[in-house]
């Protein structure tokens, strides 16, 4: 399936947004964000050494998990070419924040994330749907084996529980991507990943006793995975899924499969502005700082065209995800796995 060509409707909306200057890059803002994030990460590293071999170090583990995840927004925006006019500077920020700071393969992630943006919630073509243990349509159940089937039975709850492993899965995927040898800058990524692992493990086992070092690592990785997973779970999970025989134009494809979280100042900070997920999917190269300004334009345009535009509160978004996953797996719990799905959930 090819990526849908932009429709006349989207071209009109795109022109409105472009005329408002919302697609213009904001290099100065990104420089400020990069500096602020580096300062907060640096403060966490300093606190780690100052606290030393004490169980209070677990508070530092939580703090660093938060700011490490916040730095993930930097590699995200670099991957979308939404930071600087200079491709080299943008790519450098991507590798530093993905590979070096977070231990994630930037090259793998860019390819993965671009496919997700092209085919959101497509059962076969969206890697965020295909690579999960949980299912988003009962047709996916036959491919699940062993313990995966146990997860599916209770996926409305276990989806959130398993987020503690999300960070570790990204590390494992990075190693596999390097070993597979299909990355554009394989050796650069490999060196940065090794430096990340060496610095992290070296500091932990030098400053802390072995027991505290292991606990620090587990707590930090679990919180990193949970925060990262909770950032992206409400964006598309529980929204309509699609399959090969269906086709939507770009505007419908992005709006119908995305969900916004109702904005507040702290919400936009915690979610890095990606609570405006509809706008981000329509305009992935738009700087995150402009998404809130694009939202009224997009919302009014969708209303004028009769296109559903979903915006809910934060708690409601997670409830919708949990409810959808529970309903999808209901045939498994009943012992009937025919081609059924929750009403109205298939685009």
Tab-separated table of C-alpha atoms in Angstrom:
chain	number	residue	atom	x	y	z
A	1	UNK	CA	0.000	0.000	0.000
A	2	UNK	CA	1.321	3.452	-0.933
A	3	UNK	CA	1.110	6.529	1.256
A	4	UNK	CA	-2.054	8.440	0.372
A	5	UNK	CA	-1.559	11.575	-1.692
A	6	UNK	CA	-2.563	14.793	0.077
A	7	UNK	CA	-6.180	15.558	-0.710
A	8	UNK	CA	-7.555	18.931	-1.811
A	9	UNK	CA	-8.967	19.290	1.698
A	10	UNK	CA	-5.587	18.805	3.285
A	11	UNK	CA	-3.930	21.126	0.787
A	12	UNK	CA	-6.349	23.853	1.832
A	13	UNK	CA	-5.667	23.234	5.532
A	14	UNK	CA	-1.930	23.079	4.878
A	15	UNK	CA	-2.036	26.454	3.168
A	16	UNK	CA	-3.888	27.967	6.133
A	17	UNK	CA	-1.312	26.637	8.565
A	18	UNK	CA	1.624	27.615	6.382
A	19	UNK	CA	0.274	31.143	5.914
A	20	UNK	CA	0.139	31.488	9.692
A	21	UNK	CA	3.878	30.724	9.796
A	22	UNK	CA	3.365	27.596	11.885
A	23	UNK	CA	5.595	25.391	9.719
A	24	UNK	CA	8.559	27.740	10.077
A	25	UNK	CA	11.385	26.244	12.107
A	26	UNK	CA	12.179	27.785	15.499
A	27	UNK	CA	15.885	27.162	15.966
A	28	UNK	CA	16.223	29.607	18.876
A	29	UNK	CA	13.512	27.857	20.877
A	30	UNK	CA	15.160	24.491	20.314
A	31	UNK	CA	18.535	25.786	21.421
A	32	UNK	CA	16.936	26.996	24.662
A	33	UNK	CA	15.229	23.634	25.163
A	34	UNK	CA	18.430	21.729	24.493
A	35	UNK	CA	20.341	23.841	27.011
A	36	UNK	CA	17.611	23.576	29.668
A	37	UNK	CA	17.334	19.822	29.241
A	38	UNK	CA	21.122	19.438	29.436
A	39	UNK	CA	21.208	21.496	32.636
A	40	UNK	CA	18.531	19.400	34.318
A	41	UNK	CA	20.202	16.174	33.234
A	42	UNK	CA	23.519	17.524	34.480
A	43	UNK	CA	21.935	18.409	37.819
A	44	UNK	CA	20.730	14.815	38.107
A	45	UNK	CA	24.189	13.432	37.397
A	46	UNK	CA	25.687	15.785	39.980
A	47	UNK	CA	23.059	14.691	42.525
A	48	UNK	CA	23.935	11.063	41.835
A	49	UNK	CA	27.556	11.627	42.819
A	50	UNK	CA	26.655	13.858	45.782
A	51	UNK	CA	24.136	11.385	47.242
A	52	UNK	CA	26.607	8.557	46.759
A	53	UNK	CA	26.094	5.060	48.115
A	54	UNK	CA	22.748	5.701	49.794
A	55	UNK	CA	19.245	4.416	49.182
A	56	UNK	CA	18.277	8.066	48.546
A	57	UNK	CA	19.892	7.454	45.187
A	58	UNK	CA	16.589	5.908	44.077
A	59	UNK	CA	15.086	9.402	44.125
A	60	UNK	CA	17.842	10.402	41.720
A	61	UNK	CA	16.966	7.364	39.581
A	62	UNK	CA	13.380	8.637	39.305
A	63	UNK	CA	14.507	12.188	38.553
A	64	UNK	CA	16.874	11.045	35.800
A	65	UNK	CA	14.195	8.782	34.294
A	66	UNK	CA	11.945	11.828	33.907
A	67	UNK	CA	14.551	14.057	32.290
A	68	UNK	CA	15.962	11.276	30.185
A	69	UNK	CA	12.478	10.764	28.755
A	70	UNK	CA	12.140	14.502	28.230
A	71	UNK	CA	15.340	14.348	26.178
A	72	UNK	CA	13.554	11.808	23.998
A	73	UNK	CA	11.480	14.658	22.597
A	74	UNK	CA	14.718	16.019	21.153
A	75	UNK	CA	15.515	12.882	19.146
A	76	UNK	CA	11.821	12.716	18.172
A	77	UNK	CA	11.889	16.224	16.704
A	78	UNK	CA	15.255	15.642	15.076
A	79	UNK	CA	13.792	12.592	13.348
A	80	UNK	CA	10.995	14.764	11.969
A	81	UNK	CA	13.499	17.417	10.753
A	82	UNK	CA	11.630	19.922	12.917
A	83	UNK	CA	14.624	21.507	14.692
A	84	UNK	CA	17.173	23.316	12.507
A	85	UNK	CA	17.673	24.257	8.864
A	86	UNK	CA	21.008	22.437	9.036
A	87	UNK	CA	20.450	18.759	8.356
A	88	UNK	CA	23.816	17.911	9.923
A	89	UNK	CA	23.026	19.747	13.179
A	90	UNK	CA	19.595	18.169	13.395
A	91	UNK	CA	20.960	14.670	12.756
A	92	UNK	CA	23.703	15.204	15.343
A	93	UNK	CA	21.077	16.083	17.962
A	94	UNK	CA	19.183	12.940	17.022
A	95	UNK	CA	22.153	10.614	17.520
A	96	UNK	CA	23.268	12.314	20.741
A	97	UNK	CA	19.850	12.173	22.389
A	98	UNK	CA	18.838	8.740	21.099
A	99	UNK	CA	22.027	6.675	21.122
A	100	UNK	CA	24.258	8.448	23.615
A	101	UNK	CA	21.791	9.684	26.252
A	102	UNK	CA	19.056	7.070	25.916
A	103	UNK	CA	20.732	3.980	24.458
A	104	UNK	CA	18.255	3.818	21.565
A	105	UNK	CA	19.088	3.365	17.891
A	106	UNK	CA	18.268	6.636	16.152
A	107	UNK	CA	18.439	5.128	12.676
A	108	UNK	CA	16.100	2.280	13.587
A	109	UNK	CA	13.697	4.616	15.351
A	110	UNK	CA	13.434	7.113	12.475
A	111	UNK	CA	12.529	4.322	10.034
A	112	UNK	CA	10.081	2.799	12.522
A	113	UNK	CA	8.423	6.103	13.387
A	114	UNK	CA	8.116	7.297	9.790
A	115	UNK	CA	6.245	4.115	8.893
A	116	UNK	CA	3.927	4.701	11.838
A	117	UNK	CA	3.199	8.236	10.636
A	118	UNK	CA	2.486	7.007	7.109
A	119	UNK	CA	0.120	4.224	8.195
A	120	UNK	CA	-1.234	5.042	11.688
A	121	UNK	CA	-3.256	2.210	13.222
A	122	UNK	CA	-2.922	0.029	10.130
A	123	UNK	CA	-2.955	-3.578	11.305
A	124	UNK	CA	-0.210	-4.710	8.933
A	125	UNK	CA	1.765	-1.553	8.138
A	126	UNK	CA	1.950	0.396	11.384
A	127	UNK	CA	4.897	-1.075	13.336
A	128	UNK	CA	3.505	0.335	16.591
A	129	UNK	CA	0.521	-1.962	16.081
A	130	UNK	CA	2.278	-4.967	14.575
A	131	UNK	CA	5.150	-5.294	17.082
A	132	UNK	CA	3.053	-5.317	20.265
A	133	UNK	CA	2.170	-8.411	22.256
A	134	UNK	CA	-1.332	-7.070	22.855
A	135	UNK	CA	-3.816	-7.175	20.002
A	136	UNK	CA	-5.840	-4.340	18.512
A	137	UNK	CA	-8.070	-6.579	16.434
A	138	UNK	CA	-9.066	-10.190	17.023
A	139	UNK	CA	-7.565	-11.114	13.630
A	140	UNK	CA	-4.133	-10.644	15.234
A	141	UNK	CA	-4.713	-13.278	17.912
A	142	UNK	CA	-3.697	-16.413	15.912
A	143	UNK	CA	-0.156	-15.030	15.566
A	144	UNK	CA	0.288	-14.816	19.353
A	145	UNK	CA	1.955	-17.779	21.064
A	146	UNK	CA	2.543	-19.088	24.585
A	147	UNK	CA	2.784	-16.362	27.222
A	148	UNK	CA	1.639	-13.785	24.684
A	149	UNK	CA	-1.802	-15.372	24.733
A	150	UNK	CA	-1.948	-15.028	28.507
A	151	UNK	CA	-1.114	-11.340	28.134
A	152	UNK	CA	-3.862	-10.927	25.531
A	153	UNK	CA	-6.484	-12.427	27.842
A	154	UNK	CA	-5.870	-9.659	30.379
A	155	UNK	CA	-4.418	-7.010	28.108
A	156	UNK	CA	-6.659	-4.209	29.353
A	157	UNK	CA	-4.517	-4.210	32.508
A	158	UNK	CA	-1.291	-5.906	31.447
A	159	UNK	CA	-0.666	-3.435	28.625
A	160	UNK	CA	0.057	-0.788	31.253
A	161	UNK	CA	1.919	-3.153	33.573
A	162	UNK	CA	4.269	-4.222	30.777
A	163	UNK	CA	5.293	-0.632	30.106
A	164	UNK	CA	7.973	-1.163	32.766
A	165	UNK	CA	9.805	-3.184	30.083
A	166	UNK	CA	9.458	-0.597	27.317
A	167	UNK	CA	12.875	0.972	27.880
A	168	UNK	CA	14.620	-2.402	28.009
A	169	UNK	CA	12.886	-3.406	24.766
A	170	UNK	CA	14.241	-0.289	23.071
A	171	UNK	CA	17.771	-1.119	24.255
A	172	UNK	CA	17.443	-4.685	22.986
A	173	UNK	CA	16.095	-3.445	19.651
A	174	UNK	CA	19.037	-1.046	19.323
A	175	UNK	CA	21.526	-3.880	19.781
A	176	UNK	CA	19.681	-6.039	17.266
A	177	UNK	CA	19.587	-3.193	14.739
A	178	UNK	CA	23.350	-2.695	15.010
A	179	UNK	CA	24.057	-6.427	14.716
A	180	UNK	CA	21.735	-6.727	11.711
A	181	UNK	CA	23.958	-4.242	9.894
A	182	UNK	CA	21.217	-2.372	8.017
A	183	UNK	CA	21.713	1.022	9.672
A	184	UNK	CA	23.043	3.914	7.581
A	185	UNK	CA	25.633	4.844	10.219
A	186	UNK	CA	26.038	1.470	11.862
A	187	UNK	CA	29.445	2.014	13.458
A	188	UNK	CA	28.618	5.485	14.728
A	189	UNK	CA	25.527	4.089	16.385
A	190	UNK	CA	27.448	1.137	17.792
A	191	UNK	CA	30.137	3.362	19.336
A	192	UNK	CA	27.569	5.723	20.877
A	193	UNK	CA	25.592	2.810	22.323
A	194	UNK	CA	28.751	1.317	23.814
A	195	UNK	CA	29.715	4.671	25.344
A	196	UNK	CA	26.207	4.980	26.803
A	197	UNK	CA	26.348	1.519	28.355
A	198	UNK	CA	29.935	1.945	29.570
A	199	UNK	CA	29.328	5.322	31.243
A	200	UNK	CA	26.046	4.270	32.870
A	201	UNK	CA	27.271	0.922	34.188
A	202	UNK	CA	30.685	2.302	35.107
A	203	UNK	CA	29.205	5.109	37.198
A	204	UNK	CA	26.650	2.859	38.869
A	205	UNK	CA	29.053	0.131	39.925
A	206	UNK	CA	31.787	2.579	40.886
A	207	UNK	CA	29.680	4.854	43.106
A	208	UNK	CA	27.129	2.348	44.430
A	209	UNK	CA	27.397	-1.053	46.024
A	210	UNK	CA	26.451	-3.864	43.614
A	211	UNK	CA	23.018	-4.327	45.218
A	212	UNK	CA	22.144	-0.633	45.097
A	213	UNK	CA	23.494	-0.372	41.545
A	214	UNK	CA	21.195	-3.155	40.345
A	215	UNK	CA	18.167	-1.683	42.144
A	216	UNK	CA	18.958	1.795	40.782
A	217	UNK	CA	19.127	0.398	37.264
A	218	UNK	CA	15.856	-1.520	37.614
A	219	UNK	CA	13.963	1.427	39.108
A	220	UNK	CA	15.347	3.851	36.564
A	221	UNK	CA	14.591	1.607	33.579
A	222	UNK	CA	11.099	0.787	34.831
A	223	UNK	CA	10.172	4.459	35.333
A	224	UNK	CA	11.736	5.418	32.003
A	225	UNK	CA	9.656	2.742	30.262
A	226	UNK	CA	6.426	3.666	32.047
A	227	UNK	CA	6.790	7.385	31.344
A	228	UNK	CA	7.719	6.775	27.710
A	229	UNK	CA	4.853	4.318	27.240
A	230	UNK	CA	2.288	6.556	28.913
A	231	UNK	CA	3.320	9.443	26.675
A	232	UNK	CA	2.427	7.559	23.515
A	233	UNK	CA	-0.352	5.177	24.605
A	234	UNK	CA	-3.192	7.749	24.425
A	235	UNK	CA	-2.214	9.011	20.988
A	236	UNK	CA	-3.693	6.191	18.878
A	237	UNK	CA	-4.492	3.145	21.026
A	238	UNK	CA	-8.240	2.607	21.103
A	239	UNK	CA	-8.797	4.663	17.975
A	240	UNK	CA	-10.084	3.080	14.733
A	241	UNK	CA	-7.829	0.450	13.170
A	242	UNK	CA	-7.529	-0.200	9.451
A	243	UNK	CA	-6.558	-3.029	7.136
A	244	UNK	CA	-5.266	-3.497	3.595
A	245	UNK	CA	-8.531	-3.235	1.768
A	246	UNK	CA	-9.310	0.204	3.182
A	247	UNK	CA	-8.060	3.559	1.958
A	248	UNK	CA	-8.301	7.032	3.473
A	249	UNK	CA	-6.873	10.309	2.239
A	250	UNK	CA	-4.126	11.944	4.303
A	251	UNK	CA	-6.443	14.246	6.239
A	252	UNK	CA	-8.868	11.490	7.257
A	253	UNK	CA	-6.077	8.971	7.849
A	254	UNK	CA	-4.420	11.172	10.450
A	255	UNK	CA	-7.452	12.755	12.140
A	256	UNK	CA	-9.577	9.612	12.493
A	257	UNK	CA	-6.781	7.562	14.047
A	258	UNK	CA	-5.429	10.177	16.477
A	259	UNK	CA	-6.597	11.479	19.833
A	260	UNK	CA	-5.697	14.763	21.529
A	261	UNK	CA	-5.405	15.179	25.284
A	262	UNK	CA	-7.169	18.307	26.494
A	263	UNK	CA	-4.477	20.929	27.050
A	264	UNK	CA	-3.289	22.515	30.257
A	265	UNK	CA	0.098	24.089	30.912
A	266	UNK	CA	1.379	21.090	32.897
A	267	UNK	CA	-0.103	18.617	30.399
A	268	UNK	CA	1.787	20.232	27.536
A	269	UNK	CA	4.985	20.141	29.604
A	270	UNK	CA	4.684	16.476	30.608
A	271	UNK	CA	3.674	15.384	27.086
A	272	UNK	CA	6.137	17.702	25.390
A	273	UNK	CA	3.338	19.286	23.352
A	274	UNK	CA	2.521	15.929	21.727
A	275	UNK	CA	-0.833	15.938	23.499
A	276	UNK	CA	-1.757	17.780	20.263
A	277	UNK	CA	-1.377	14.478	18.447
A	278	UNK	CA	-3.830	15.245	15.632
A	279	UNK	CA	-1.888	18.340	14.646
A	280	UNK	CA	1.426	16.526	14.989
A	281	UNK	CA	0.293	13.749	12.669
A	282	UNK	CA	-1.056	16.146	10.103
A	283	UNK	CA	2.110	18.254	10.179
A	284	UNK	CA	4.970	16.074	11.501
A	285	UNK	CA	7.656	18.642	10.574
A	286	UNK	CA	5.929	21.384	12.566
A	287	UNK	CA	7.956	22.482	15.625
A	288	UNK	CA	6.238	21.192	18.770
A	289	UNK	CA	6.001	24.718	20.135
A	290	UNK	CA	3.604	25.617	17.315
A	291	UNK	CA	1.189	22.712	17.710
A	292	UNK	CA	-1.033	24.516	20.223
A	293	UNK	CA	-1.400	27.426	17.796
A	294	UNK	CA	-2.348	25.075	14.961
A	295	UNK	CA	-4.987	23.243	17.040
A	296	UNK	CA	-7.787	25.886	16.768
A	297	UNK	CA	-7.267	26.094	12.996
A	298	UNK	CA	-7.393	22.302	12.568
A	299	UNK	CA	-10.337	21.879	14.943
A	300	UNK	CA	-12.427	24.517	13.173
A	301	UNK	CA	-11.528	23.092	9.764
A	302	UNK	CA	-12.518	19.571	10.790
A	303	UNK	CA	-15.827	20.846	12.194
A	304	UNK	CA	-16.538	22.653	8.934
A	305	UNK	CA	-15.910	19.451	6.971
A	306	UNK	CA	-17.833	17.223	9.391
A	307	UNK	CA	-14.677	15.284	10.309
A	308	UNK	CA	-14.604	13.912	13.904
A	309	UNK	CA	-11.917	15.579	16.029
A	310	UNK	CA	-11.411	13.767	19.327
A	311	UNK	CA	-10.075	15.622	22.353
A	312	UNK	CA	-10.464	14.158	25.846
A	313	UNK	CA	-9.021	14.563	29.324
A	314	UNK	CA	-5.861	12.718	30.308
A	315	UNK	CA	-7.558	10.170	32.602
A	316	UNK	CA	-10.336	9.590	30.064
A	317	UNK	CA	-7.745	8.850	27.375
A	318	UNK	CA	-6.223	6.002	29.388
A	319	UNK	CA	-9.671	4.684	30.242
A	320	UNK	CA	-10.518	4.555	26.552
A	321	UNK	CA	-7.322	2.652	25.803
A	322	UNK	CA	-7.931	0.130	28.610
A	323	UNK	CA	-11.583	-0.334	27.654
A	324	UNK	CA	-10.776	-0.881	24.001
A	325	UNK	CA	-8.050	-3.452	24.725
A	326	UNK	CA	-10.379	-5.265	27.131
A	327	UNK	CA	-13.192	-5.386	24.566
A	328	UNK	CA	-10.923	-6.568	21.739
A	329	UNK	CA	-9.751	-9.520	23.849
A	330	UNK	CA	-13.252	-10.475	25.040
A	331	UNK	CA	-13.596	-13.306	22.440
A	332	UNK	CA	-10.366	-14.803	23.821
A	333	UNK	CA	-11.757	-14.879	27.346
A	334	UNK	CA	-15.023	-16.397	26.044
A	335	UNK	CA	-13.148	-18.980	24.000
A	336	UNK	CA	-14.524	-17.657	20.703
A	337	UNK	CA	-11.984	-15.969	18.477
A	338	UNK	CA	-14.025	-15.232	15.390
A	339	UNK	CA	-13.675	-12.027	13.356
A	340	UNK	CA	-15.384	-9.684	15.817
A	341	UNK	CA	-14.360	-6.326	17.214
A	342	UNK	CA	-15.922	-3.525	19.299
A	343	UNK	CA	-18.626	-1.725	17.376
A	344	UNK	CA	-17.476	1.312	15.479
A	345	UNK	CA	-13.765	0.718	16.028
A	346	UNK	CA	-12.820	-0.298	12.504
A	347	UNK	CA	-12.345	2.608	10.139
